[in-house]
Amino acid sequence: MPIWNKEMECMPREEMEVLQLRRLKGALKYAYERSAVYKKKFDDIGFKPGDLKSISDLSKLPLTVKEDFRDNYPFGMFAVPMDKVVRLHASSGTTGKLTVVGCTQSDMGNWTELVARMISMTGVTSADVTQIAFGYGLFTGAHGLQYGMERVGATVIPISGGNSEKQLMLMKDFGTTVLVSTPTYALHLGEIALEQGIDPKKDLKVKFGLFGGEAFSEEYRKEIENRWGMLATDNYGLSEAGGPGFSGECHLICGQHIAEDQYITEILNPETLQPAKPGEKGEVVITSLCREAVPVVRYRTKDVSSIDYTPCDCGRTTARLSKITGRTDDMMVIRGVNVFPSQIESVIVNVEGLAPHYEIIRYNKGFLEDIEVRVEINEDIFIDNYAVLEAIEQKLKHQLFKTLSLNPKVRLVEAHSIERSAGKAKRVIDMRTKS
Ligand SMILES: [Zn+2]
């Protein structure tokens, strides 16, 4: 399978580190001289860009957080005047103010290049027809995938999110071979297809799914692949660190290749914020090496993963990010045990009789926190068949205990009773009262 940019994607490790160090020195100098925010951050600890001698010196610098973007809304994080900015993107958070990022012409070029690499890794080529079912708008996802697809030469159908019937109609009529969406939407769309008498495996030609926007488990991937008869790959990126193109899985599905020539990735222990041991899971922290409009130095993603630096069998030498298993924000501490929604998901998908649609309700129980797991049963099981339901419930409880060492409350609910989403699914519902 062809590699889009052999020079960068197959560079020997030592050479890559030399390139990264050289670019990092330049990026820190650039941020210090052009951004008031970084100048202050560096000055506060008495750090001059010239003080950096090795990549590991990066850990001496303060972290950058989402609040930095919010506090400097709208353009305080920008390192170029507005006449150099050709694009603005923003993401909204739960707390109101937008996180605003921008691109120069050069940033747009780099972005397109990185997404083209990521797409080529999955096996998608100029012969493919891609339906982009991410919502267009201020989010980077849909746009980034479109640029990369067009650079690779694939045909793009920019249908945007939602409108499932039209999605299916175009898939049939235009001969779509690639679906770009959130994993939640892929599963939902597969369900609607079946309801309409369309078997995605037989009646449609979709053979690749490029999924992003939310973390999903291996079991969830299998469920999508089985339903669609496709290769489902995961990719990762966030607007503060350049959007999609940061990392993505190759067709071998063994971690996400990171665009290391343009980003340095650290993994930090979420509690101590010190570098995690090699291979250990921790919070992903990103430093951009080439971004002009909005460079980031040590940006805290709050996403949890680990890095593998060994070369991949696909021929690429770039380090690989393991599947994102959750966000440090999503981590629940239930009776002293750290629990991520993704762990619960992987249990649910493996219990026969359950559909992969669930909600986790967080609530108070006295001074402690507890959770209730609500899961849909498969539609071929009758909700009044108590013996069968009882058996499924026992199995689920048993498996949850095996995985979490906890006995959360479990409730089986009717098929299709949990709200579906065209974007990210809302898995966790917080019913805790503040004390
Ligand atoms: Zn690979």
Coordinates of C-alpha atoms and ligand atoms in Angstrom, one line a residue:
M1 CA 0.0 0.0 0.0
P2 CA 1.5 3.4 -1.0
I3 CA 2.7 5.7 1.8
W4 CA 1.7 9.4 1.2
N5 CA 4.9 11.0 2.5
K6 CA 7.6 8.4 2.9
E7 CA 10.2 10.9 3.9
M8 CA 8.3 12.0 7.0
E9 CA 6.4 8.9 7.8
C10 CA 9.3 6.4 7.5
M11 CA 12.1 8.6 8.9
P12 CA 14.4 6.7 11.2
R13 CA 13.7 7.5 14.9
E14 CA 17.0 9.3 15.5
E15 CA 16.6 11.5 12.5
M16 CA 13.0 12.3 13.5
E17 CA 14.2 13.4 17.0
V18 CA 16.9 15.7 15.4
L19 CA 14.2 17.2 13.2
Q20 CA 11.8 17.6 16.2
L21 CA 14.5 19.3 18.3
R22 CA 15.4 21.7 15.6
R23 CA 11.8 22.6 14.9
L24 CA 10.9 22.8 18.6
K25 CA 13.7 25.4 19.2
G26 CA 12.2 27.5 16.4
A27 CA 8.6 27.0 17.6
L28 CA 9.4 28.1 21.1
K29 CA 11.3 31.2 19.9
Y30 CA 8.4 32.0 17.6
A31 CA 5.8 31.6 20.4
Y32 CA 7.9 33.7 22.8
E33 CA 8.4 36.5 20.4
R34 CA 4.9 36.7 18.9
S35 CA 2.5 35.7 21.6
A36 CA 2.0 37.7 24.7
V37 CA 0.4 34.7 26.4
Y38 CA 3.5 32.5 25.9
K39 CA 5.9 35.4 26.6
K40 CA 4.3 35.8 30.0
K41 CA 4.2 32.0 30.7
F42 CA 7.9 31.7 29.9
D43 CA 8.9 34.9 31.7
D44 CA 7.0 33.8 34.9
I45 CA 9.4 30.8 35.3
G46 CA 12.5 32.7 34.0
F47 CA 12.7 30.5 30.8
K48 CA 14.2 31.8 27.6
P49 CA 13.6 29.8 24.4
G50 CA 17.4 29.4 24.0
D51 CA 17.4 27.5 27.4
L52 CA 15.9 24.4 25.7
K53 CA 18.7 21.9 24.9
S54 CA 16.8 18.7 24.5
I55 CA 13.3 17.6 23.8
S56 CA 12.9 16.5 27.4
D57 CA 13.6 20.1 28.5
L58 CA 10.1 20.7 27.3
S59 CA 8.8 19.3 30.6
K60 CA 10.2 22.3 32.4
L61 CA 7.7 24.6 30.7
P62 CA 4.2 25.3 32.0
L63 CA 1.2 23.6 30.5
T64 CA -1.4 25.4 28.3
V65 CA -5.1 24.7 29.0
K66 CA -8.4 25.3 27.4
E67 CA -9.0 28.1 29.9
D68 CA -6.0 30.0 28.3
F69 CA -8.0 30.1 25.1
R70 CA -11.2 31.2 26.9
D71 CA -9.4 33.9 28.9
N72 CA -7.9 35.3 25.8
Y73 CA -11.1 35.1 23.7
P74 CA -11.3 35.7 20.8
F75 CA -7.8 36.2 19.3
G76 CA -5.4 36.6 22.3
M77 CA -3.7 33.2 21.5
F78 CA -3.0 34.3 17.9
A79 CA 0.6 34.8 16.9
V80 CA 0.0 36.6 13.6
P81 CA -2.0 39.7 12.6
M82 CA -5.4 39.1 11.3
D83 CA -4.4 39.9 7.7
K84 CA -2.4 36.6 7.7
V85 CA -5.4 34.6 9.0
V86 CA -7.4 32.9 6.3
R87 CA -9.7 30.7 8.4
L88 CA -11.3 30.8 11.8
H89 CA -12.6 27.7 13.7
A90 CA -14.1 27.4 17.1
S91 CA -15.3 24.8 19.5
S92 CA -17.8 25.3 22.2
G93 CA -17.5 23.9 25.6
T94 CA -19.9 23.2 28.3
T95 CA -19.0 26.5 30.1
G96 CA -20.0 29.0 27.4
K97 CA -17.1 30.8 25.8
L98 CA -15.8 29.5 22.6
T99 CA -12.2 28.2 22.0
V100 CA -11.1 30.1 18.9
V101 CA -8.3 29.0 16.6
G102 CA -7.2 30.2 13.2
C103 CA -5.1 29.2 10.2
T104 CA -2.6 31.0 7.9
Q105 CA -2.2 29.9 4.3
S106 CA 0.7 27.8 5.5
D107 CA -1.3 26.2 8.3
M108 CA -4.0 25.2 5.7
G109 CA -1.4 23.6 3.6
N110 CA 0.1 21.6 6.5
W111 CA -3.3 20.6 7.7
T112 CA -4.3 19.3 4.2
E113 CA -1.0 17.4 4.0
L114 CA -1.5 15.7 7.4
V115 CA -5.0 14.6 6.7
A116 CA -4.0 13.3 3.2
R117 CA -1.4 11.1 5.0
M118 CA -3.9 9.9 7.5
I119 CA -6.5 9.0 4.9
S120 CA -3.9 7.2 2.8
M121 CA -2.9 5.0 5.8
T122 CA -6.4 3.5 5.9
G123 CA -6.2 2.4 2.3
V124 CA -8.5 5.1 0.8
T125 CA -7.4 6.2 -2.7
S126 CA -8.4 8.5 -5.5
A127 CA -10.9 5.8 -6.6
D128 CA -13.0 6.3 -3.5
V129 CA -16.2 8.2 -3.0
T130 CA -16.5 9.8 0.5
Q131 CA -19.5 10.9 2.3
I132 CA -18.6 13.4 5.0
A133 CA -21.3 13.1 7.7
F134 CA -19.6 15.2 10.3
G135 CA -21.5 18.4 10.9
Y136 CA -19.9 21.3 8.8
G137 CA -19.6 24.6 10.6
L138 CA -17.1 26.0 13.1
F139 CA -15.8 22.5 14.0
T140 CA -12.6 21.4 12.2
G141 CA -13.6 17.8 11.5
A142 CA -15.6 18.0 8.4
H143 CA -13.5 20.6 6.7
G144 CA -10.2 18.9 7.5
L145 CA -11.3 15.5 6.1
Q146 CA -12.6 17.2 3.0
Y147 CA -9.3 18.9 2.2
G148 CA -7.4 15.7 2.8
M149 CA -9.8 13.6 0.7
E150 CA -9.6 16.1 -2.2
R151 CA -5.8 16.1 -2.0
V152 CA -5.7 12.4 -2.2
G153 CA -8.0 12.6 -5.2
A154 CA -11.1 10.9 -3.7
T155 CA -14.6 12.3 -4.6
V156 CA -16.2 14.2 -1.7
I157 CA -19.9 14.4 -0.9
P158 CA -20.1 17.1 1.7
I159 CA -23.6 16.1 3.0
S160 CA -22.8 17.1 6.7
G161 CA -24.4 15.4 9.7
G162 CA -28.0 14.1 10.2
N163 CA -30.7 13.5 7.7
S164 CA -30.2 9.7 7.7
E165 CA -32.6 8.9 4.9
K166 CA -30.8 11.2 2.5
Q167 CA -27.5 9.8 3.7
L168 CA -28.6 6.3 2.7
M169 CA -30.1 7.5 -0.6
L170 CA -26.9 9.1 -1.6
M171 CA -24.8 6.1 -0.5
K172 CA -26.9 4.0 -2.9
D173 CA -27.2 6.4 -5.8
F174 CA -23.6 7.9 -5.7
G175 CA -21.9 4.6 -4.8
T176 CA -20.3 5.9 -1.6
T177 CA -17.3 3.8 -0.5
V178 CA -16.1 5.8 2.5
L179 CA -18.1 7.1 5.5
V180 CA -16.6 9.9 7.6
S181 CA -18.6 10.4 10.9
T182 CA -18.6 9.8 14.6
P183 CA -18.7 6.1 15.5
T184 CA -22.0 6.6 17.2
Y185 CA -23.6 7.9 14.0
A186 CA -22.2 5.1 12.0
L187 CA -23.9 2.6 14.2
H188 CA -27.1 4.6 14.2
L189 CA -27.1 4.9 10.4
G190 CA -26.6 1.2 10.1
E191 CA -29.6 0.6 12.3
I192 CA -31.8 2.9 10.1
A193 CA -30.6 1.2 7.0
L194 CA -31.8 -2.1 8.3
E195 CA -35.1 -0.6 9.3
Q196 CA -35.6 0.5 5.7
G197 CA -34.8 -2.9 4.4
I198 CA -31.3 -2.0 3.3
D199 CA -28.5 -4.4 4.4
P200 CA -25.4 -2.1 4.5
K201 CA -23.2 -5.2 3.8
K202 CA -25.0 -6.3 0.7
D203 CA -26.8 -3.3 -0.7
L204 CA -24.2 -0.6 -0.2
K205 CA -20.6 -0.3 -1.2
V206 CA -19.2 1.4 1.9
K207 CA -15.9 -0.4 2.7
F208 CA -14.1 2.2 4.8
G209 CA -15.2 4.1 7.9
L210 CA -13.0 6.9 9.1
F211 CA -14.2 7.8 12.6
G212 CA -13.4 10.6 14.9
G213 CA -14.9 13.1 17.3
E214 CA -15.3 10.7 20.2
A215 CA -13.6 7.7 21.7
F216 CA -14.9 4.3 21.0
S217 CA -14.0 0.8 22.3
E218 CA -12.6 -2.1 20.2
E219 CA -15.9 -3.9 20.7
Y220 CA -17.8 -1.0 19.4
R221 CA -15.5 -1.0 16.4
K222 CA -16.3 -4.7 15.7
E223 CA -20.0 -4.0 16.0
I224 CA -19.7 -1.3 13.3
E225 CA -17.6 -3.4 11.1
N226 CA -20.0 -6.3 11.3
R227 CA -22.9 -4.2 10.5
W228 CA -21.4 -2.5 7.6
G229 CA -18.8 -5.0 6.3
M230 CA -16.2 -2.2 6.4
L231 CA -12.8 -1.5 7.8
A232 CA -13.4 1.0 10.6
T233 CA -10.4 3.2 11.6
D234 CA -10.1 5.7 14.3
N235 CA -8.4 9.1 14.1
Y236 CA -7.8 11.8 16.6
G237 CA -7.3 15.5 16.6
L238 CA -8.6 18.6 18.4
S239 CA -9.0 22.1 17.0
E240 CA -6.6 23.6 19.5
A241 CA -3.9 21.3 18.1
G242 CA -4.7 21.7 14.4
G243 CA -7.8 19.5 14.1
P244 CA -7.9 16.1 12.3
G245 CA -4.6 14.9 10.9
F246 CA -2.7 14.8 14.2
S247 CA -3.0 11.0 14.4
G248 CA -4.8 8.2 12.7
E249 CA -4.8 4.4 12.4
C250 CA -3.3 2.6 9.4
H251 CA -5.1 -0.4 7.9
L252 CA -3.3 -2.7 10.4
I253 CA -5.2 -1.1 13.3
C254 CA -2.4 -1.1 15.9
G255 CA -2.4 2.4 17.3
Q256 CA -2.6 5.8 15.7
H257 CA 0.4 7.1 13.8
I258 CA 1.3 10.6 15.1
A259 CA 2.4 13.4 12.7
E260 CA 5.6 13.6 14.6
D261 CA 7.3 16.0 12.2
Q262 CA 4.7 18.6 13.1
Y263 CA 3.8 17.7 16.7
I264 CA 5.6 16.6 19.9
T265 CA 3.4 14.5 22.1
E266 CA 4.0 13.9 25.8
I267 CA 2.1 11.5 28.1
L268 CA 1.8 12.8 31.6
N269 CA 0.6 11.1 34.8
P270 CA -2.7 12.8 35.3
E271 CA -2.2 13.2 39.0
T272 CA 1.4 14.3 39.3
L273 CA 1.6 15.9 35.7
Q274 CA 5.1 14.4 35.5
P275 CA 6.1 12.3 32.4
A276 CA 4.5 8.9 32.5
K277 CA 6.9 5.8 32.2
P278 CA 7.3 4.5 28.6
G279 CA 4.1 2.6 27.5
E280 CA 2.2 3.8 30.6
K281 CA -1.2 5.5 30.1
G282 CA -1.6 9.1 30.9
E283 CA -2.8 12.5 29.7
V284 CA -1.9 13.5 26.1
V285 CA -0.1 16.8 25.9
I286 CA 0.7 18.4 22.5
T287 CA 3.2 20.9 21.3
S288 CA 2.9 22.2 17.7
L289 CA 6.1 22.6 15.7
C290 CA 4.8 24.3 12.5
R291 CA 1.7 26.1 13.4
E292 CA 1.8 29.8 12.6
A293 CA -1.6 31.3 13.5
V294 CA -2.1 29.7 16.9
P295 CA 0.9 27.7 18.1
V296 CA 0.5 25.6 21.2
V297 CA 3.1 24.7 23.7
R298 CA 2.3 21.8 26.0
Y299 CA -1.5 21.8 25.4
R300 CA -3.4 19.6 27.9
T301 CA -5.9 17.6 25.9
K302 CA -7.3 15.8 29.0
D303 CA -7.5 12.7 26.8
V304 CA -5.9 9.5 28.2
S305 CA -3.6 7.3 26.0
S306 CA -0.1 5.9 25.8
I307 CA 2.6 5.9 23.1
D308 CA 4.4 3.1 21.3
Y309 CA 7.7 4.2 19.7
T310 CA 8.4 0.9 17.9
P311 CA 8.1 0.8 14.1
C312 CA 4.8 -0.5 12.6
D313 CA 4.5 -3.4 10.2
C314 CA 3.0 -1.1 7.7
G315 CA 6.4 0.4 7.2
R316 CA 5.9 3.7 9.0
T317 CA 8.2 4.6 11.8
T318 CA 6.1 7.3 13.4
A319 CA 5.2 6.8 17.1
R320 CA 1.7 5.4 17.7
L321 CA -0.9 6.6 20.1
S322 CA -2.9 3.8 21.7
K323 CA -6.7 4.1 21.6
I324 CA -7.9 7.0 23.6
T325 CA -9.6 5.3 26.6
G326 CA -11.3 8.4 28.0
R327 CA -10.9 11.9 29.2
T328 CA -9.4 12.7 32.6
D329 CA -12.6 14.9 32.9
D330 CA -14.8 11.8 32.3
M331 CA -13.0 9.7 34.9
M332 CA -15.3 8.8 37.7
V333 CA -14.1 7.7 41.1
I334 CA -16.6 5.3 42.5
R335 CA -15.8 3.9 45.9
G336 CA -12.1 4.6 45.3
V337 CA -12.0 2.9 41.9
N338 CA -11.2 4.9 38.8
V339 CA -13.9 4.2 36.2
F340 CA -14.0 5.3 32.5
P341 CA -17.2 5.1 30.5
S342 CA -15.2 3.2 27.8
Q343 CA -14.6 0.3 30.2
I344 CA -18.3 0.0 30.8
E345 CA -18.9 0.1 27.0
S346 CA -16.5 -2.7 26.3
V347 CA -18.4 -4.9 28.8
I348 CA -21.8 -4.1 27.4
V349 CA -20.9 -4.8 23.8
N350 CA -19.7 -8.3 24.9
V351 CA -22.9 -9.4 26.6
E352 CA -25.3 -11.2 24.3
G353 CA -28.8 -9.8 24.2
L354 CA -27.7 -6.2 24.7
A355 CA -27.6 -3.4 22.2
P356 CA -24.6 -1.0 22.2
H357 CA -26.7 1.8 23.4
Y358 CA -26.3 2.8 27.0
E359 CA -26.2 5.6 29.5
I360 CA -24.3 6.0 32.7
I361 CA -26.1 7.9 35.4
R362 CA -24.0 9.4 38.2
Y363 CA -25.7 10.1 41.5
N364 CA -25.1 10.7 45.1
K365 CA -25.6 8.0 47.7
G366 CA -25.1 9.7 51.0
F367 CA -21.6 11.2 50.9
L368 CA -20.5 8.8 48.2
E369 CA -21.0 8.7 44.5
D370 CA -22.5 5.8 42.6
I371 CA -23.5 5.0 39.1
E372 CA -26.4 3.3 37.4
V373 CA -25.9 1.7 34.0
R374 CA -28.9 1.7 31.7
V375 CA -28.6 -0.4 28.6
E376 CA -31.0 -1.3 25.8
I377 CA -31.9 -4.9 25.1
N378 CA -31.8 -6.2 21.6
E379 CA -35.0 -5.7 19.7
D380 CA -35.6 -9.4 19.2
I381 CA -35.9 -9.9 23.0
F382 CA -39.3 -9.3 24.5
I383 CA -39.3 -6.8 27.4
D384 CA -41.8 -9.1 29.4
N385 CA -39.7 -12.2 29.1
Y386 CA -38.5 -12.0 32.7
A387 CA -36.4 -15.1 32.7
V388 CA -34.4 -14.1 29.7
L389 CA -34.0 -10.5 31.0
E390 CA -32.9 -11.8 34.4
A391 CA -30.3 -13.9 32.9
I392 CA -28.9 -11.0 30.8
E393 CA -28.9 -8.7 33.8
Q394 CA -26.9 -11.3 35.9
K395 CA -24.4 -11.7 33.1
L396 CA -24.0 -8.0 32.8
K397 CA -23.5 -7.5 36.5
H398 CA -21.0 -10.3 36.7
Q399 CA -19.0 -8.9 33.8
L400 CA -19.0 -5.4 35.2
F401 CA -17.8 -6.7 38.5
K402 CA -15.0 -8.6 36.8
T403 CA -13.9 -5.5 34.9
L404 CA -14.4 -2.8 37.4
S405 CA -14.4 -4.6 40.8
L406 CA -17.6 -2.7 41.4
N407 CA -21.3 -3.6 41.6
P408 CA -23.1 -0.7 39.9
K409 CA -26.8 -0.6 39.6
V410 CA -28.0 -2.0 36.3
R411 CA -31.2 -1.4 34.4
L412 CA -32.2 -2.9 31.1
V413 CA -34.4 -0.8 29.0
E414 CA -36.5 -1.3 25.8
A415 CA -34.8 -1.2 22.4
H416 CA -34.6 2.3 20.9
S417 CA -35.5 4.0 24.2
I418 CA -32.1 5.7 24.6
E419 CA -31.8 8.9 22.6
R420 CA -29.7 8.7 19.4
S421 CA -27.3 11.3 18.3
A422 CA -26.1 12.5 14.9
G423 CA -22.9 13.6 16.6
K424 CA -21.2 12.6 19.8
A425 CA -23.3 10.4 22.1
K426 CA -24.0 11.7 25.6
R427 CA -23.1 8.7 27.6
V428 CA -22.8 10.1 31.1
I429 CA -25.7 11.9 32.8
D430 CA -24.7 13.7 35.9
M431 CA -27.5 13.7 38.5
R432 CA -25.2 14.5 41.4
T433 CA -26.4 17.1 43.8
K434 CA -23.8 19.6 44.8
S435 CA -23.2 19.5 48.6
Ligands
ZN1 ZN 1.0 1.3 10.7

